[in-house]
Coordinates of C-alpha atoms in Angstrom, one line a residue:
Chain F
M1 CA 218.7 68.7 20.9
R2 CA 216.3 69.5 18.0
I3 CA 215.0 73.0 17.7
L4 CA 212.4 74.7 15.5
G5 CA 213.3 78.2 14.4
I6 CA 210.7 80.8 13.3
E7 CA 211.5 84.1 11.6
T8 CA 208.8 86.8 10.9
S9 CA 210.6 90.1 11.7
C10 CA 210.1 91.8 8.3
D11 CA 209.0 90.5 4.9
D12 CA 210.2 86.9 4.9
T13 CA 208.3 84.1 6.6
A14 CA 210.8 81.3 7.5
A15 CA 211.0 78.1 9.4
A16 CA 213.8 75.7 10.0
I17 CA 215.0 72.8 12.2
Y18 CA 218.5 72.7 13.7
D19 CA 219.9 69.6 15.5
S20 CA 222.8 70.0 17.8
E21 CA 224.2 66.7 16.8
K22 CA 223.4 66.7 13.1
G23 CA 223.4 70.4 12.2
L24 CA 220.9 72.1 10.0
I25 CA 218.1 69.6 9.1
V26 CA 215.7 71.6 6.9
H27 CA 214.8 75.2 6.2
R28 CA 212.0 76.8 4.2
L29 CA 211.2 80.4 3.3
S30 CA 208.3 82.3 1.8
S31 CA 209.3 85.7 0.5
Q32 CA 206.9 88.6 0.4
I33 CA 208.9 90.6 -2.2
D34 CA 206.1 90.5 -4.8
L35 CA 203.6 91.7 -2.3
H36 CA 205.6 94.8 -1.4
R37 CA 207.1 95.6 -4.8
Q38 CA 204.3 97.9 -5.9
Y39 CA 204.9 100.1 -2.8
G40 CA 208.7 100.3 -3.2
G41 CA 209.2 99.1 0.3
V42 CA 207.7 96.9 3.0
V43 CA 204.1 97.8 4.2
P44 CA 204.1 96.6 7.8
E45 CA 200.4 95.7 7.9
L46 CA 200.5 93.7 4.7
A47 CA 203.6 91.9 6.0
A48 CA 201.9 90.8 9.2
R49 CA 198.8 89.7 7.3
D50 CA 200.9 87.6 5.0
H51 CA 202.9 86.1 7.9
I52 CA 199.7 84.9 9.7
C53 CA 198.5 83.1 6.6
T54 CA 201.9 81.6 5.7
L55 CA 203.7 80.7 8.9
M56 CA 201.6 77.8 10.3
P57 CA 201.6 75.9 6.9
L58 CA 205.4 76.5 6.6
V59 CA 206.0 75.2 10.1
D60 CA 203.9 72.1 9.2
N61 CA 205.9 71.7 6.1
V62 CA 209.3 71.6 7.9
L63 CA 208.0 69.4 10.7
H64 CA 206.6 66.9 8.1
S65 CA 209.5 67.1 5.8
P66 CA 211.4 63.9 4.9
E67 CA 214.5 65.6 6.3
N68 CA 213.0 65.8 9.8
G69 CA 211.7 62.3 9.6
G70 CA 208.9 62.9 12.1
E71 CA 211.3 63.8 14.9
K72 CA 209.9 65.7 17.9
M73 CA 211.2 69.2 18.8
D74 CA 213.0 69.9 22.1
A75 CA 212.5 73.7 21.9
I76 CA 211.1 76.4 19.6
A77 CA 213.0 79.6 18.9
Y78 CA 211.3 82.7 17.5
T79 CA 212.5 86.1 16.5
A80 CA 211.4 88.5 19.3
G81 CA 213.0 91.6 17.8
P82 CA 214.2 93.9 16.5
G83 CA 211.8 94.3 13.6
L84 CA 208.2 95.2 12.7
S85 CA 206.0 94.9 15.7
G86 CA 203.0 93.3 14.0
A87 CA 205.1 90.9 12.0
L88 CA 207.1 89.8 15.1
L89 CA 204.0 89.1 17.0
V90 CA 202.8 86.5 14.5
G91 CA 206.0 84.4 15.0
A92 CA 205.9 85.0 18.7
S93 CA 202.3 84.0 19.2
I94 CA 202.5 80.9 17.1
G95 CA 206.0 79.9 18.4
K96 CA 205.1 80.4 22.1
S97 CA 201.7 78.8 22.0
L98 CA 203.0 75.8 20.0
A99 CA 205.8 75.3 22.6
H100 CA 203.2 75.6 25.3
A101 CA 201.0 72.9 23.7
W102 CA 204.0 70.6 23.4
G103 CA 205.4 71.4 26.9
I104 CA 208.8 72.5 25.6
P105 CA 210.7 75.7 26.1
A106 CA 210.2 78.7 23.8
V107 CA 213.3 80.8 23.2
A108 CA 213.1 84.5 22.2
V109 CA 215.9 85.2 19.8
H110 CA 217.5 88.6 18.8
H111 CA 217.3 88.8 15.0
M112 CA 220.8 90.3 14.7
E113 CA 222.3 87.6 16.9
G114 CA 220.8 85.2 14.4
H115 CA 222.5 87.1 11.6
L116 CA 225.9 87.2 13.2
L117 CA 225.8 83.5 14.1
A118 CA 224.7 82.5 10.6
P119 CA 228.3 81.7 9.4
M120 CA 228.3 79.0 12.1
L121 CA 226.0 77.0 9.9
E122 CA 228.7 76.6 7.3
E123 CA 231.1 73.7 7.0
T124 CA 234.0 75.8 8.2
P125 CA 232.7 78.2 10.7
P126 CA 234.9 81.0 12.0
P127 CA 236.4 80.5 15.5
F128 CA 235.7 83.2 18.1
P129 CA 236.6 86.0 18.5
F130 CA 235.8 88.0 15.3
I131 CA 234.4 91.3 14.0
A132 CA 230.9 91.1 12.4
L133 CA 229.6 93.5 9.8
L134 CA 225.8 93.2 9.8
V135 CA 224.4 95.0 6.8
S136 CA 220.7 94.8 5.9
G137 CA 217.7 96.9 5.0
G138 CA 217.2 97.7 8.7
H139 CA 220.7 97.7 10.2
T140 CA 224.3 98.6 9.6
L141 CA 226.4 97.5 12.5
L142 CA 230.0 96.6 13.3
V143 CA 230.2 94.3 16.3
D144 CA 233.1 92.9 18.2
V145 CA 232.1 89.3 18.9
E146 CA 234.3 87.9 21.7
D147 CA 232.3 84.7 22.1
E148 CA 228.7 83.4 21.9
G149 CA 226.6 86.1 23.7
C150 CA 229.5 88.5 24.2
Y151 CA 228.8 91.4 21.8
Q152 CA 230.1 95.0 21.8
I153 CA 228.7 97.4 19.1
L154 CA 231.7 99.2 17.7
G155 CA 229.8 101.4 15.2
Q156 CA 226.4 101.7 13.6
S157 CA 224.5 103.8 11.1
L158 CA 223.4 107.2 12.5
D159 CA 220.6 107.4 9.9
D160 CA 219.7 105.1 7.0
A161 CA 220.9 101.5 7.0
A162 CA 223.0 100.5 4.0
G163 CA 220.3 98.3 2.6
E164 CA 217.8 101.1 3.0
A165 CA 220.1 103.4 1.0
F166 CA 220.2 100.7 -1.7
D167 CA 216.3 100.6 -1.8
K168 CA 215.9 104.3 -1.8
T169 CA 218.5 104.8 -4.5
A170 CA 216.9 102.1 -6.6
K171 CA 213.5 103.8 -6.3
L172 CA 215.1 107.1 -7.3
L173 CA 216.5 105.4 -10.4
N174 CA 213.2 103.5 -11.1
L175 CA 215.1 100.2 -10.8
G176 CA 212.4 98.4 -8.7
Y177 CA 212.4 96.6 -5.4
P178 CA 214.3 95.2 -3.6
G179 CA 217.0 97.8 -4.5
G180 CA 220.2 95.8 -3.7
P181 CA 220.1 93.2 -6.4
A182 CA 218.5 95.7 -8.9
I183 CA 221.4 98.2 -8.4
S184 CA 224.1 95.5 -8.6
K185 CA 222.7 94.2 -11.8
V186 CA 222.5 97.5 -13.5
A187 CA 225.9 98.6 -12.1
Q188 CA 227.6 95.8 -14.0
G189 CA 227.3 97.9 -17.2
G190 CA 228.4 101.1 -15.5
D191 CA 231.4 103.3 -16.1
A192 CA 233.4 103.8 -12.9
N193 CA 235.1 106.9 -14.1
R194 CA 232.0 109.0 -14.8
F195 CA 230.8 109.8 -11.3
H196 CA 232.5 109.8 -8.0
F197 CA 230.2 109.9 -4.9
P198 CA 231.3 110.8 -1.4
R199 CA 232.3 108.1 1.1
P200 CA 230.4 109.3 4.2
M201 CA 232.2 109.7 7.5
V202 CA 235.4 108.1 6.4
N203 CA 237.5 111.1 7.2
R204 CA 236.2 111.2 10.8
P205 CA 237.6 108.9 13.5
G206 CA 235.2 106.2 14.8
L207 CA 233.3 103.4 13.2
D208 CA 229.8 104.9 12.8
F209 CA 228.1 105.1 9.4
S210 CA 225.8 107.6 7.7
F211 CA 224.2 106.8 4.4
S212 CA 221.5 109.5 4.1
G213 CA 223.9 112.1 2.8
L214 CA 225.0 109.7 0.0
K215 CA 221.4 109.1 -0.9
T216 CA 220.8 112.8 -1.1
H217 CA 223.9 113.2 -3.3
V218 CA 222.5 110.6 -5.7
R219 CA 219.1 112.4 -5.7
T220 CA 220.7 115.7 -6.5
T221 CA 222.8 114.2 -9.2
T222 CA 219.9 112.3 -10.7
Q223 CA 217.5 115.3 -10.6
K224 CA 220.0 117.5 -12.4
I225 CA 220.6 115.0 -15.1
R226 CA 216.8 114.3 -15.4
E227 CA 216.1 118.0 -15.9
E228 CA 218.5 118.0 -18.7
N229 CA 216.8 115.0 -20.2
Q230 CA 220.0 113.0 -20.1
L231 CA 219.0 110.2 -17.8
D232 CA 219.4 107.4 -20.3
D233 CA 220.1 103.7 -19.4
Q234 CA 223.9 104.2 -19.5
T235 CA 223.7 107.1 -17.1
V236 CA 221.5 105.1 -14.7
A237 CA 224.1 102.3 -14.8
D238 CA 226.9 104.8 -14.2
I239 CA 225.1 106.3 -11.2
A240 CA 224.2 102.9 -9.8
L241 CA 227.9 101.8 -10.1
A242 CA 229.1 105.0 -8.4
F243 CA 226.6 104.5 -5.6
E244 CA 227.5 100.9 -5.1
L245 CA 231.2 101.7 -5.1
A246 CA 230.7 104.4 -2.5
V247 CA 228.8 102.1 -0.2
V248 CA 231.3 99.2 -0.7
D249 CA 234.3 101.4 -0.2
T250 CA 232.8 103.0 2.9
L251 CA 232.0 99.6 4.5
G252 CA 235.5 98.4 3.5
I253 CA 237.2 101.3 5.2
K254 CA 235.3 100.9 8.4
C255 CA 235.8 97.1 8.5
G256 CA 239.6 97.6 8.0
R257 CA 239.6 100.2 10.7
A258 CA 237.6 97.9 13.1
L259 CA 240.1 95.0 12.5
K260 CA 243.1 97.3 13.2
Q261 CA 241.5 98.9 16.2
T262 CA 240.6 95.6 17.9
G263 CA 243.5 93.5 16.7
R264 CA 241.0 90.8 15.6
K265 CA 242.0 88.6 12.7
R266 CA 238.6 87.5 11.4
L267 CA 235.7 89.3 9.9
I268 CA 232.3 87.9 9.2
I269 CA 229.7 89.5 6.9
A270 CA 226.0 89.0 7.4
G271 CA 222.7 90.6 6.5
G272 CA 221.1 91.0 3.1
V273 CA 223.7 93.4 1.8
G274 CA 226.3 90.8 2.6
A275 CA 225.1 88.9 -0.5
N276 CA 226.4 91.8 -2.7
Q277 CA 229.2 90.3 -4.7
R278 CA 231.1 93.5 -5.1
L279 CA 231.1 93.9 -1.3
R280 CA 232.4 90.4 -0.9
D281 CA 235.2 90.8 -3.4
H282 CA 236.2 94.1 -1.8
L283 CA 236.2 92.8 1.7
T284 CA 238.2 89.8 0.7
K285 CA 240.9 92.2 -0.5
V286 CA 240.7 94.5 2.5
T287 CA 241.1 91.5 4.9
A288 CA 243.9 89.9 2.9
D289 CA 245.8 93.2 3.0
L290 CA 245.5 93.1 6.8
G291 CA 246.5 89.4 7.1
A292 CA 242.9 88.6 8.3
Q293 CA 240.3 86.1 7.1
V294 CA 236.8 86.9 6.0
F295 CA 233.8 84.5 6.4
Y296 CA 230.4 84.7 4.7
P297 CA 227.3 82.6 5.2
R298 CA 225.9 81.3 1.9
S299 CA 223.9 83.9 0.2
E300 CA 220.5 82.5 1.2
F301 CA 221.6 82.8 4.9
C302 CA 222.7 86.4 4.4
T303 CA 219.1 87.4 4.0
D304 CA 216.5 86.7 6.7
N305 CA 216.0 83.0 7.3
G306 CA 214.8 80.5 9.9
A307 CA 218.0 78.5 10.0
M308 CA 219.9 81.3 11.8
I309 CA 217.1 81.7 14.3
A310 CA 217.0 78.0 15.1
Y311 CA 220.8 78.0 15.6
A312 CA 220.7 81.2 17.7
G313 CA 217.9 79.7 19.7
Y314 CA 220.1 76.6 20.3
V315 CA 223.0 78.8 21.4
R316 CA 220.7 80.8 23.8
S317 CA 219.1 77.6 25.2
K318 CA 222.6 76.4 26.1
M319 CA 223.3 79.6 27.9
I320 CA 220.0 79.9 29.8
P321 CA 218.8 76.3 30.2
D322 CA 215.9 77.2 32.5
S323 CA 214.8 80.2 30.5
N324 CA 211.3 78.8 30.2
T325 CA 209.0 76.3 31.6
S326 CA 206.6 73.9 30.0
N327 CA 203.6 75.2 32.0
P328 CA 203.8 78.9 31.9
I329 CA 201.2 79.8 34.6
D330 CA 203.7 82.5 35.7
S331 CA 202.7 85.5 33.7
E332 CA 206.3 86.6 32.9
Q333 CA 207.2 83.3 31.5
A334 CA 203.9 83.1 29.5
S335 CA 204.4 86.5 27.9
F336 CA 205.4 86.6 24.3
D337 CA 205.9 90.4 24.1
V338 CA 208.1 91.5 21.3
K339 CA 210.8 94.1 21.1
P340 CA 210.7 96.1 17.8
R341 CA 213.7 98.1 19.1
W342 CA 216.3 96.0 20.9
S343 CA 220.0 96.6 21.1
L344 CA 222.3 93.6 20.5
E345 CA 224.1 94.7 23.7
N346 CA 221.0 94.2 25.8
I347 CA 220.1 90.6 25.1
Chain J
M1 CA 181.3 69.4 23.4
N2 CA 184.3 70.6 25.5
I3 CA 185.8 73.8 24.2
L4 CA 188.4 76.4 25.0
S5 CA 188.0 79.8 23.3
I6 CA 189.8 83.1 23.4
D7 CA 188.9 86.6 22.4
T8 CA 191.7 89.2 21.9
V9 CA 190.3 91.6 19.2
T10 CA 189.5 94.5 21.5
D11 CA 191.1 96.1 24.6
V12 CA 189.6 93.4 26.8
C13 CA 190.9 89.9 26.4
S14 CA 189.2 86.8 27.7
V15 CA 189.5 83.0 27.8
A16 CA 186.6 80.7 28.4
I17 CA 186.4 76.9 28.9
T18 CA 183.2 75.0 28.6
Y19 CA 183.7 71.5 30.1
K20 CA 181.0 69.0 30.8
G21 CA 178.4 71.7 30.4
E22 CA 180.0 74.2 32.8
T23 CA 181.4 77.4 31.4
V24 CA 184.0 79.5 33.2
Q25 CA 185.6 82.7 31.8
R26 CA 188.6 84.8 32.8
T27 CA 188.8 88.3 31.5
S28 CA 191.5 91.0 31.7
S29 CA 191.4 94.6 30.7
E30 CA 194.9 95.4 31.9
R31 CA 196.6 97.6 29.4
V32 CA 199.8 95.7 29.3
G33 CA 199.2 94.0 25.9
H34 CA 197.4 90.8 25.2
S35 CA 200.7 89.1 24.3
N36 CA 201.7 89.5 28.0
L37 CA 198.5 88.0 29.3
I38 CA 196.7 85.5 27.1
L39 CA 198.8 82.4 27.7
A40 CA 198.9 83.0 31.4
L41 CA 195.1 83.4 31.5
I42 CA 194.7 80.1 29.5
S43 CA 197.1 78.3 31.8
S44 CA 195.5 79.5 35.0
L45 CA 191.9 78.7 33.8
C46 CA 193.0 75.2 32.7
A47 CA 194.6 74.6 36.1
E48 CA 191.6 76.0 38.0
M49 CA 189.1 73.8 36.1
E50 CA 191.5 70.9 36.0
V51 CA 191.1 70.6 32.3
S52 CA 194.0 69.7 30.1
F53 CA 194.0 70.3 26.4
S54 CA 193.6 66.5 25.8
K55 CA 190.1 66.7 27.4
L56 CA 189.0 69.3 24.8
D57 CA 187.1 68.5 21.5
V58 CA 187.8 71.8 19.8
M59 CA 189.2 75.3 20.2
G60 CA 187.5 78.6 19.3
V61 CA 188.7 82.1 18.5
D62 CA 187.3 85.5 17.6
I63 CA 188.7 86.2 14.2
G64 CA 187.6 89.8 14.0
P65 CA 186.9 92.4 12.9
G66 CA 188.8 94.4 15.5
S67 CA 192.3 95.5 16.3
F68 CA 194.5 94.0 13.5
T69 CA 197.2 93.0 15.9
G70 CA 194.6 91.7 18.4
V71 CA 193.0 89.6 15.7
R72 CA 196.4 88.0 14.8
I73 CA 197.4 87.4 18.4
G74 CA 194.2 85.4 18.9
I75 CA 194.6 83.5 15.6
G76 CA 198.3 82.8 16.2
V77 CA 197.8 81.5 19.8
I78 CA 194.9 79.2 18.8
Q79 CA 196.8 78.0 15.7
G80 CA 199.8 77.1 17.9
L81 CA 197.7 75.5 20.6
A82 CA 195.4 73.6 18.3
Y83 CA 198.1 72.4 15.9
G84 CA 200.2 71.3 18.9
T85 CA 197.3 69.3 20.4
N86 CA 195.7 68.1 17.1
L87 CA 192.5 69.8 17.8
P88 CA 190.1 71.3 15.2
V89 CA 189.3 75.0 15.4
I90 CA 186.2 77.2 14.9
G91 CA 186.6 80.9 14.1
V92 CA 183.7 83.3 14.8
S93 CA 183.1 86.9 14.0
S94 CA 183.6 89.5 16.8
L95 CA 180.3 91.2 15.9
E96 CA 178.3 88.0 16.0
T97 CA 180.0 87.3 19.4
L98 CA 178.8 90.7 20.6
A99 CA 175.3 89.9 19.4
A100 CA 175.3 86.5 21.0
S101 CA 175.3 88.2 24.4
Q102 CA 171.7 89.3 23.8
K103 CA 168.5 87.2 23.5
G104 CA 165.4 88.0 21.5
K105 CA 166.6 91.3 20.0
L106 CA 167.6 92.9 16.8
V107 CA 171.2 93.8 17.5
L108 CA 173.5 96.2 15.8
P109 CA 177.0 95.7 17.2
A110 CA 179.5 98.4 16.3
L111 CA 183.2 98.4 17.2
D112 CA 185.5 101.4 16.8
A113 CA 187.5 100.8 13.6
R114 CA 189.6 104.0 14.0
M115 CA 190.1 106.5 11.2
G116 CA 186.5 107.8 12.0
Q117 CA 184.9 104.5 11.0
I118 CA 183.2 101.5 12.7
Y119 CA 182.8 97.8 12.1
C120 CA 179.1 96.9 12.2
G121 CA 176.7 94.2 11.3
L122 CA 173.1 93.3 12.0
Y123 CA 171.9 90.2 13.9
D124 CA 168.6 88.7 15.0
T125 CA 168.9 86.9 18.3
E126 CA 165.2 85.8 18.5
C127 CA 166.2 82.2 17.9
G128 CA 169.9 81.6 18.3
V129 CA 171.9 84.2 16.4
T130 CA 171.1 84.9 12.8
E131 CA 173.3 87.1 10.7
L132 CA 171.1 89.5 8.8
V133 CA 173.9 91.7 7.5
S134 CA 177.5 90.5 7.6
P135 CA 180.2 92.8 9.0
V136 CA 181.1 95.9 7.1
V137 CA 183.5 98.8 7.8
C138 CA 181.9 102.2 7.2
Y139 CA 181.5 105.8 8.5
P140 CA 179.1 105.9 11.4
D141 CA 176.6 108.1 9.6
E142 CA 176.6 105.7 6.6
V143 CA 175.5 102.5 8.2
P144 CA 174.1 100.7 5.2
F145 CA 171.2 98.9 6.8
T146 CA 167.5 99.4 6.5
I147 CA 165.8 98.7 9.8
G148 CA 162.1 97.8 10.0
N149 CA 159.8 98.6 12.9
R150 CA 161.5 96.3 15.4
D151 CA 163.3 97.7 18.4
L152 CA 167.0 97.8 17.8
F153 CA 169.7 97.2 20.4
G154 CA 173.2 98.7 19.9
L155 CA 176.3 97.2 21.5
G156 CA 180.0 97.9 21.4
S157 CA 182.7 100.6 21.5
G158 CA 181.5 102.1 18.3
W159 CA 178.4 103.4 20.1
E160 CA 180.3 105.4 22.6
Q161 CA 181.8 107.9 20.2
Y162 CA 179.3 107.7 17.4
D163 CA 175.9 107.0 18.8
K164 CA 174.3 110.1 17.3
E165 CA 175.9 109.5 13.9
I166 CA 174.8 105.9 13.8
V167 CA 171.2 106.7 14.8
G168 CA 171.1 109.7 12.5
G169 CA 172.3 107.7 9.5
L170 CA 170.1 104.6 10.0
K171 CA 167.4 104.1 7.4
V172 CA 164.4 103.7 9.8
P173 CA 161.1 104.3 8.1
T174 CA 158.4 104.7 10.6
W175 CA 159.3 105.2 14.2
N176 CA 160.9 108.0 16.1
K177 CA 164.3 106.6 16.3
E178 CA 165.9 109.4 18.4
T179 CA 163.7 108.9 21.4
R180 CA 163.6 105.1 21.2
F181 CA 167.3 104.8 20.8
D182 CA 168.8 107.1 23.4
S183 CA 168.8 104.5 26.2
N184 CA 169.0 101.5 23.9
W185 CA 172.6 100.9 23.5
K186 CA 175.6 99.9 25.6
S187 CA 179.1 101.0 24.6
N188 CA 181.0 99.3 27.5
W189 CA 180.4 95.9 26.0
Y190 CA 183.1 93.8 24.5
P191 CA 183.1 90.5 22.6
E192 CA 183.7 87.7 25.2
A193 CA 185.2 84.2 24.8
R194 CA 182.2 82.6 26.6
F195 CA 180.0 83.7 23.6
V196 CA 182.6 82.4 21.2
N197 CA 182.1 79.1 23.0
Q198 CA 178.4 79.4 22.7
L199 CA 178.4 80.2 19.0
A200 CA 181.0 77.4 18.3
M201 CA 178.9 74.8 20.1
T202 CA 175.8 75.9 18.2
R203 CA 177.7 75.3 14.9
G204 CA 179.1 72.0 16.0
L205 CA 182.3 70.1 15.0
T206 CA 181.1 69.8 11.4
C207 CA 181.9 73.5 11.0
S208 CA 185.4 73.2 12.4
T209 CA 188.6 73.3 10.4
G210 CA 192.2 72.5 10.8
A211 CA 194.6 75.0 12.5
L212 CA 196.3 75.6 9.2
N213 CA 193.1 76.9 7.6
L214 CA 192.2 79.5 10.2
R215 CA 191.9 82.9 8.6
A216 CA 191.3 86.4 10.0
S217 CA 188.3 88.5 9.2
Y218 CA 189.8 92.0 9.0
V219 CA 186.8 93.5 7.0
R220 CA 189.0 96.6 6.3
N221 CA 191.0 95.3 3.5
Q222 CA 192.3 98.6 2.2
V223 CA 195.2 99.3 4.5
V224 CA 197.4 101.5 2.3
N225 CA 196.3 105.1 1.7
S226 CA 192.7 104.7 2.9
K227 CA 191.3 108.2 3.5
R228 CA 187.7 109.5 3.3
T229 CA 187.0 110.8 -0.1

């Protein structure tokens, strides 16, 4: 089975082809980072406008790529949520209507299911069951994954997502957008002994997260130093490092707690923050101490991509083979409504 | 020329097929979102007229201005269908589509653009549809057209809320616009796919393009921090 995957939930336009026999065939991505940089974050309307110009040529590109070799698709998977409504609708309208024209099924994919299945695209995928830490600009989730499609949310952020905290902190320190790579780069020159920021909610039982208090702590610290005209490059680096260590440590504590609580022996990391090297190093140590294994998708599949949507679409189409028809006269099957808010437990 | 067009840029969405000279349209104003309706409307109309995509020569779509999301749904659906069936596409303006519903008139279509503004343009439908002023977004009392002595006909949702502002702001040199205008507009008028078909057929296949090249006409291009100054 050969499946086209389309991703437009936020600020990346992506398309990919996955083959159930041959694995990932091709993937392409167009990033909107430069478009949103001047605003310090994603502007939803600009994101949707860019998607509608970019997606169809990108789909054409993967379909006509030498890797695909002119093969026809058996299904089209598109991200139906969660994400930005206007952005999601671009992928949904094109994905669904193209599938309709070709008379093949269209599969609505949950973006976070795509992320947590992304490690399955690697050469040595983790066997089920496992714990998944999904950390991105829009989400921070700990999920118990018993099998394909069997997900239980163990904990999630009560306010800001970890990636959002990175972006806001970077903005506060004038480090640019996106915040994650900017903070990590500057933090390399930081002094770990100068500041110590709180690890939110680690002293409470449970697996939920909260990052807005940490962000406020950084703001208070930064403002005070700025008023004293002491905010030099070294201080910025020291603050960036203290912030990064606080996030990494907090995520590590919760992941360790989740592994102990469930007795699972494997942890997978996905989402844009999962590309953070300090987080990877720390979680490798945390899992080793617990006799567990950690799995990461390659960095380009940590961030949003079409490959994970194509793969998740394949998984879904196996589970619900008759989820769609080639001639959707029935209005429910013809609908391509999107779900900007959609729990992983309600797929 | 056999053509299927859709219009999704306002609250009312429509599909029209012109096949062997016969045009049939299906319209829905159900407030359930065009994404829930449009493909089902297309499918049912194709089935009813026994027209498959392979019998078509071209696809048409209203490319705006209008609801940003509605504009993109229309473009996305036609891109997907046309790409998948190797058909060329023709995109037409929502305001021109509105104007095309009238014959022998000077038409000022106006659609509510939110934030206290309207999208409007000026069209002469004496002989086909001639665009005199291309679409703009403006405050209703600042419509930047100078109208001569001809009767003017207003159309579209912009007239419902802002009829007095539009009439008051128009630069009309010689006639008593207030009395002439009061009954000379219709607000419950939406762009319809059958007029997209009509405009597309007038232009002909030489004006068509590939699905990859279809672009929206938002007209409002300032979408970050745009407030009246």
